[in-house]
PDB file of C-alpha atoms and ligand atoms in Angstrom:
ATOM      1  CA  UNK A   1     -67.071 123.757 -56.209  1.00  0.00           C
ATOM      2  CA  UNK A   2     -69.903 122.520 -58.492  1.00  0.00           C
ATOM      3  CA  UNK A   3     -66.990 120.285 -60.543  1.00  0.00           C
ATOM      4  CA  UNK A   4     -65.800 118.885 -57.847  1.00  0.00           C
ATOM      5  CA  UNK A   5     -65.748 115.144 -58.193  1.00  0.00           C
ATOM      6  CA  UNK A   6     -66.100 114.432 -54.947  1.00  0.00           C
ATOM      7  CA  UNK A   7     -68.599 117.011 -54.441  1.00  0.00           C
ATOM      8  CA  UNK A   8     -70.739 115.322 -56.874  1.00  0.00           C
ATOM      9  CA  UNK A   9     -70.361 111.908 -54.886  1.00  0.00           C
ATOM     10  CA  UNK A  10     -71.277 113.369 -51.683  1.00  0.00           C
ATOM     11  CA  UNK A  11     -74.442 115.203 -53.360  1.00  0.00           C
ATOM     12  CA  UNK A  12     -74.748 111.591 -54.837  1.00  0.00           C
ATOM     13  CA  UNK A  13     -74.469 112.927 -58.368  1.00  0.00           C
ATOM     14  CA  UNK A  14     -71.594 110.365 -59.420  1.00  0.00           C
ATOM     15  CA  UNK A  15     -72.139 106.475 -57.833  1.00  0.00           C
ATOM     16  CA  UNK A  16     -69.983 105.662 -55.418  1.00  0.00           C
ATOM     17  CA  UNK A  17     -68.924 102.310 -53.128  1.00  0.00           C
ATOM     18  CA  UNK A  18     -69.645 103.934 -50.083  1.00  0.00           C
ATOM     19  CA  UNK A  19     -68.789 101.482 -46.886  1.00  0.00           C
ATOM     20  CA  UNK A  20     -69.430 104.493 -44.083  1.00  0.00           C
ATOM     21  CA  UNK A  21     -71.627 107.514 -43.802  1.00  0.00           C
ATOM     22  CA  UNK A  22     -71.984 109.949 -40.970  1.00  0.00           C
ATOM     23  CA  UNK A  23     -73.200 113.450 -40.793  1.00  0.00           C
ATOM     24  CA  UNK A  24     -69.805 114.882 -41.329  1.00  0.00           C
ATOM     25  CA  UNK A  25     -67.623 112.580 -43.535  1.00  0.00           C
ATOM     26  CA  UNK A  26     -68.247 110.142 -46.013  1.00  0.00           C
ATOM     27  CA  UNK A  27     -66.120 106.891 -47.061  1.00  0.00           C
ATOM     28  CA  UNK A  28     -66.029 104.676 -50.211  1.00  0.00           C
ATOM     29  CA  UNK A  29     -63.716 102.815 -52.249  1.00  0.00           C
ATOM     30  CA  UNK A  30     -60.937 103.948 -54.682  1.00  0.00           C
ATOM     31  CA  UNK A  31     -62.254 103.335 -58.000  1.00  0.00           C
ATOM     32  CA  UNK A  32     -58.234 102.379 -58.511  1.00  0.00           C
ATOM     33  CA  UNK A  33     -57.476 100.180 -55.693  1.00  0.00           C
ATOM     34  CA  UNK A  34     -53.821 100.142 -54.934  1.00  0.00           C
ATOM     35  CA  UNK A  35     -54.119  96.852 -52.335  1.00  0.00           C
ATOM     36  CA  UNK A  36     -56.686  94.812 -51.492  1.00  0.00           C
ATOM     37  CA  UNK A  37     -57.919  97.318 -49.071  1.00  0.00           C
ATOM     38  CA  UNK A  38     -57.736 101.293 -50.561  1.00  0.00           C
ATOM     39  CA  UNK A  39     -60.764 103.252 -48.961  1.00  0.00           C
ATOM     40  CA  UNK A  40     -60.857 107.506 -49.740  1.00  0.00           C
ATOM     41  CA  UNK A  41     -62.195 109.104 -46.609  1.00  0.00           C
ATOM     42  CA  UNK A  42     -63.115 112.962 -47.495  1.00  0.00           C
ATOM     43  CA  UNK A  43     -65.000 115.473 -45.387  1.00  0.00           C
ATOM     44  CA  UNK A  44     -68.824 116.468 -47.147  1.00  0.00           C
ATOM     45  CA  UNK A  45     -67.231 120.491 -47.036  1.00  0.00           C
ATOM     46  CA  UNK A  46     -65.295 121.161 -49.681  1.00  0.00           C
ATOM     47  CA  UNK A  47     -61.881 121.950 -48.390  1.00  0.00           C
ATOM     48  CA  UNK A  48     -59.389 121.877 -51.048  1.00  0.00           C
ATOM     49  CA  UNK A  49     -56.590 119.846 -49.198  1.00  0.00           C
ATOM     50  CA  UNK A  50     -54.728 120.214 -45.949  1.00  0.00           C
ATOM     51  CA  UNK A  51     -53.485 123.338 -46.798  1.00  0.00           C
ATOM     52  CA  UNK A  52     -57.023 125.341 -46.472  1.00  0.00           C
ATOM     53  CA  UNK A  53     -57.671 124.118 -42.846  1.00  0.00           C
ATOM     54  CA  UNK A  54     -58.345 126.255 -40.080  1.00  0.00           C
ATOM     55  CA  UNK A  55     -59.181 126.407 -36.572  1.00  0.00           C
ATOM     56  CA  UNK A  56     -62.779 126.153 -37.110  1.00  0.00           C
ATOM     57  CA  UNK A  57     -62.024 122.498 -38.869  1.00  0.00           C
ATOM     58  CA  UNK A  58     -60.165 120.622 -35.982  1.00  0.00           C
ATOM     59  CA  UNK A  59     -63.362 118.918 -34.583  1.00  0.00           C
ATOM     60  CA  UNK A  60     -63.887 117.640 -37.808  1.00  0.00           C
ATOM     61  CA  UNK A  61     -60.150 116.514 -38.645  1.00  0.00           C
ATOM     62  CA  UNK A  62     -59.860 114.895 -35.484  1.00  0.00           C
ATOM     63  CA  UNK A  63     -63.367 112.919 -36.610  1.00  0.00           C
ATOM     64  CA  UNK A  64     -61.442 111.849 -39.373  1.00  0.00           C
ATOM     65  CA  UNK A  65     -58.732 110.441 -37.482  1.00  0.00           C
ATOM     66  CA  UNK A  66     -60.496 108.692 -34.531  1.00  0.00           C
ATOM     67  CA  UNK A  67     -62.867 107.381 -37.583  1.00  0.00           C
ATOM     68  CA  UNK A  68     -59.768 105.854 -39.517  1.00  0.00           C
ATOM     69  CA  UNK A  69     -58.656 102.720 -36.939  1.00  0.00           C
ATOM     70  CA  UNK A  70     -62.325 101.706 -37.110  1.00  0.00           C
ATOM     71  CA  UNK A  71     -62.535 101.752 -40.159  1.00  0.00           C
ATOM     72  CA  UNK A  72     -59.193  99.594 -40.606  1.00  0.00           C
ATOM     73  CA  UNK A  73     -60.813  96.972 -37.978  1.00  0.00           C
ATOM     74  CA  UNK A  74     -63.925  96.782 -39.804  1.00  0.00           C
ATOM     75  CA  UNK A  75     -61.612  96.215 -43.028  1.00  0.00           C
ATOM     76  CA  UNK A  76     -60.065  93.005 -41.064  1.00  0.00           C
ATOM     77  CA  UNK A  77     -56.893  95.022 -41.489  1.00  0.00           C
ATOM     78  CA  UNK A  78     -55.698  93.729 -38.536  1.00  0.00           C
ATOM     79  CA  UNK A  79     -51.966  93.477 -38.828  1.00  0.00           C
ATOM     80  CA  UNK A  80     -51.982  97.381 -39.277  1.00  0.00           C
ATOM     81  CA  UNK A  81     -52.926  99.421 -42.354  1.00  0.00           C
ATOM     82  CA  UNK A  82     -51.303 102.744 -43.680  1.00  0.00           C
ATOM     83  CA  UNK A  83     -52.733 106.258 -44.174  1.00  0.00           C
ATOM     84  CA  UNK A  84     -51.452 109.100 -47.015  1.00  0.00           C
ATOM     85  CA  UNK A  85     -52.815 112.598 -47.504  1.00  0.00           C
ATOM     86  CA  UNK A  86     -51.379 113.430 -50.791  1.00  0.00           C
ATOM     87  CA  UNK A  87     -51.169 117.989 -50.574  1.00  0.00           C
ATOM     88  CA  UNK A  88     -51.220 119.849 -53.832  1.00  0.00           C
ATOM     89  CA  UNK A  89     -49.154 118.906 -56.900  1.00  0.00           C
ATOM     90  CA  UNK A  90     -45.963 118.777 -55.593  1.00  0.00           C
ATOM     91  CA  UNK A  91     -47.207 115.873 -52.888  1.00  0.00           C
ATOM     92  CA  UNK A  92     -49.079 113.744 -55.583  1.00  0.00           C
ATOM     93  CA  UNK A  93     -52.726 115.356 -55.294  1.00  0.00           C
ATOM     94  CA  UNK A  94     -54.817 114.987 -58.331  1.00  0.00           C
ATOM     95  CA  UNK A  95     -58.120 115.665 -57.082  1.00  0.00           C
ATOM     96  CA  UNK A  96     -58.704 118.859 -54.956  1.00  0.00           C
ATOM     97  CA  UNK A  97     -60.981 117.623 -52.101  1.00  0.00           C
ATOM     98  CA  UNK A  98     -59.025 116.794 -49.382  1.00  0.00           C
ATOM     99  CA  UNK A  99     -59.084 113.238 -48.750  1.00  0.00           C
ATOM    100  CA  UNK A 100     -57.265 110.320 -46.378  1.00  0.00           C
ATOM    101  CA  UNK A 101     -56.249 107.350 -48.237  1.00  0.00           C
ATOM    102  CA  UNK A 102     -56.312 104.050 -45.984  1.00  0.00           C
ATOM    103  CA  UNK A 103     -55.120 101.269 -47.425  1.00  0.00           C
ATOM    104  CA  UNK A 104     -54.171  97.958 -46.427  1.00  0.00           C
ATOM    105  CA  UNK A 105     -54.043  94.027 -47.159  1.00  0.00           C
ATOM    106  CA  UNK A 106     -52.650  91.894 -49.873  1.00  0.00           C
ATOM    107  CA  UNK A 107     -50.719  94.248 -52.131  1.00  0.00           C
ATOM    108  CA  UNK A 108     -49.690  97.255 -50.080  1.00  0.00           C
ATOM    109  CA  UNK A 109     -47.295  98.893 -52.490  1.00  0.00           C
ATOM    110  CA  UNK A 110     -43.534 100.326 -50.488  1.00  0.00           C
ATOM    111  CA  UNK A 111     -43.629 103.717 -49.279  1.00  0.00           C
ATOM    112  CA  UNK A 112     -41.742 105.659 -52.130  1.00  0.00           C
TER     113      UNK A 112
HETATM  114  P1  AMP B 201     -54.933 112.091 -54.940  1.00  0.00           P
HETATM  115  O1  AMP B 201     -53.827 111.264 -56.185  1.00  0.00           O
HETATM  116  O2  AMP B 201     -54.453 111.683 -53.564  1.00  0.00           O
HETATM  117  O3  AMP B 201     -54.971 113.079 -55.193  1.00  0.00           O
HETATM  118  O4  AMP B 201     -55.921 110.474 -55.344  1.00  0.00           O
HETATM  119  C1  AMP B 201     -57.377 111.068 -56.208  1.00  0.00           C
HETATM  120  C2  AMP B 201     -57.811 109.546 -55.678  1.00  0.00           C
HETATM  121  O5  AMP B 201     -58.912 109.212 -56.137  1.00  0.00           O
HETATM  122  C3  AMP B 201     -56.781 108.709 -56.273  1.00  0.00           C
HETATM  123  O6  AMP B 201     -56.505 107.161 -55.532  1.00  0.00           O
HETATM  124  C4  AMP B 201     -57.712 107.627 -57.889  1.00  0.00           C
HETATM  125  O7  AMP B 201     -58.058 106.852 -58.137  1.00  0.00           O
HETATM  126  C5  AMP B 201     -59.097 108.390 -56.285  1.00  0.00           C
HETATM  127  N1  AMP B 201     -60.541 108.407 -57.776  1.00  0.00           N
HETATM  128  C6  AMP B 201     -60.503 109.367 -58.805  1.00  0.00           C
HETATM  129  N2  AMP B 201     -61.977 109.166 -59.676  1.00  0.00           N
HETATM  130  C7  AMP B 201     -62.576 108.472 -58.206  1.00  0.00           C
HETATM  131  C8  AMP B 201     -63.826 107.887 -58.008  1.00  0.00           C
HETATM  132  N3  AMP B 201     -64.857 108.519 -58.747  1.00  0.00           N
HETATM  133  N4  AMP B 201     -64.848 107.250 -57.447  1.00  0.00           N
HETATM  134  C9  AMP B 201     -63.662 106.904 -56.412  1.00  0.00           C
HETATM  135  N5  AMP B 201     -62.126 107.308 -56.267  1.00  0.00           N
HETATM  136  C10 AMP B 201     -61.958 107.863 -57.407  1.00  0.00           C
HETATM  137 ZN1   ZN B 202     -65.428 119.082 -53.214  1.00  0.00          ZN
END
């Protein structure tokens, strides 16, 4: 997926404000934050969206989910946080590399 923006960030070809990285996952700050804390949690492997997940991704997805509270805690979001996964054009997905938005702190928009 050479034309995928998030794959380019994983490859280090485009800079990002990274906050966490391990073998499977990269986390960086959203370039256009919708709240005081707005992180994007992405798998390092290219997966278009939730629609493309297979059983083979179960361990990866569980890892991403369990990472969320740790990231929230590290970001000081003691009162709570919001997670969003946009899927497909109808779901507002703009970048077709699976990502979880982690939002919290001041300016957290309402859910609509
Ligand atoms: P979505 O609508 O769920 O596909 O969200 C894509 C998100 O990626 C948006 O919140 C954008 O602000 C964010 N974004 C786009 N380009 C970059 C970039 N180069 N670095 C960090 N975040 C980005
Ligand atoms: Zn990608």
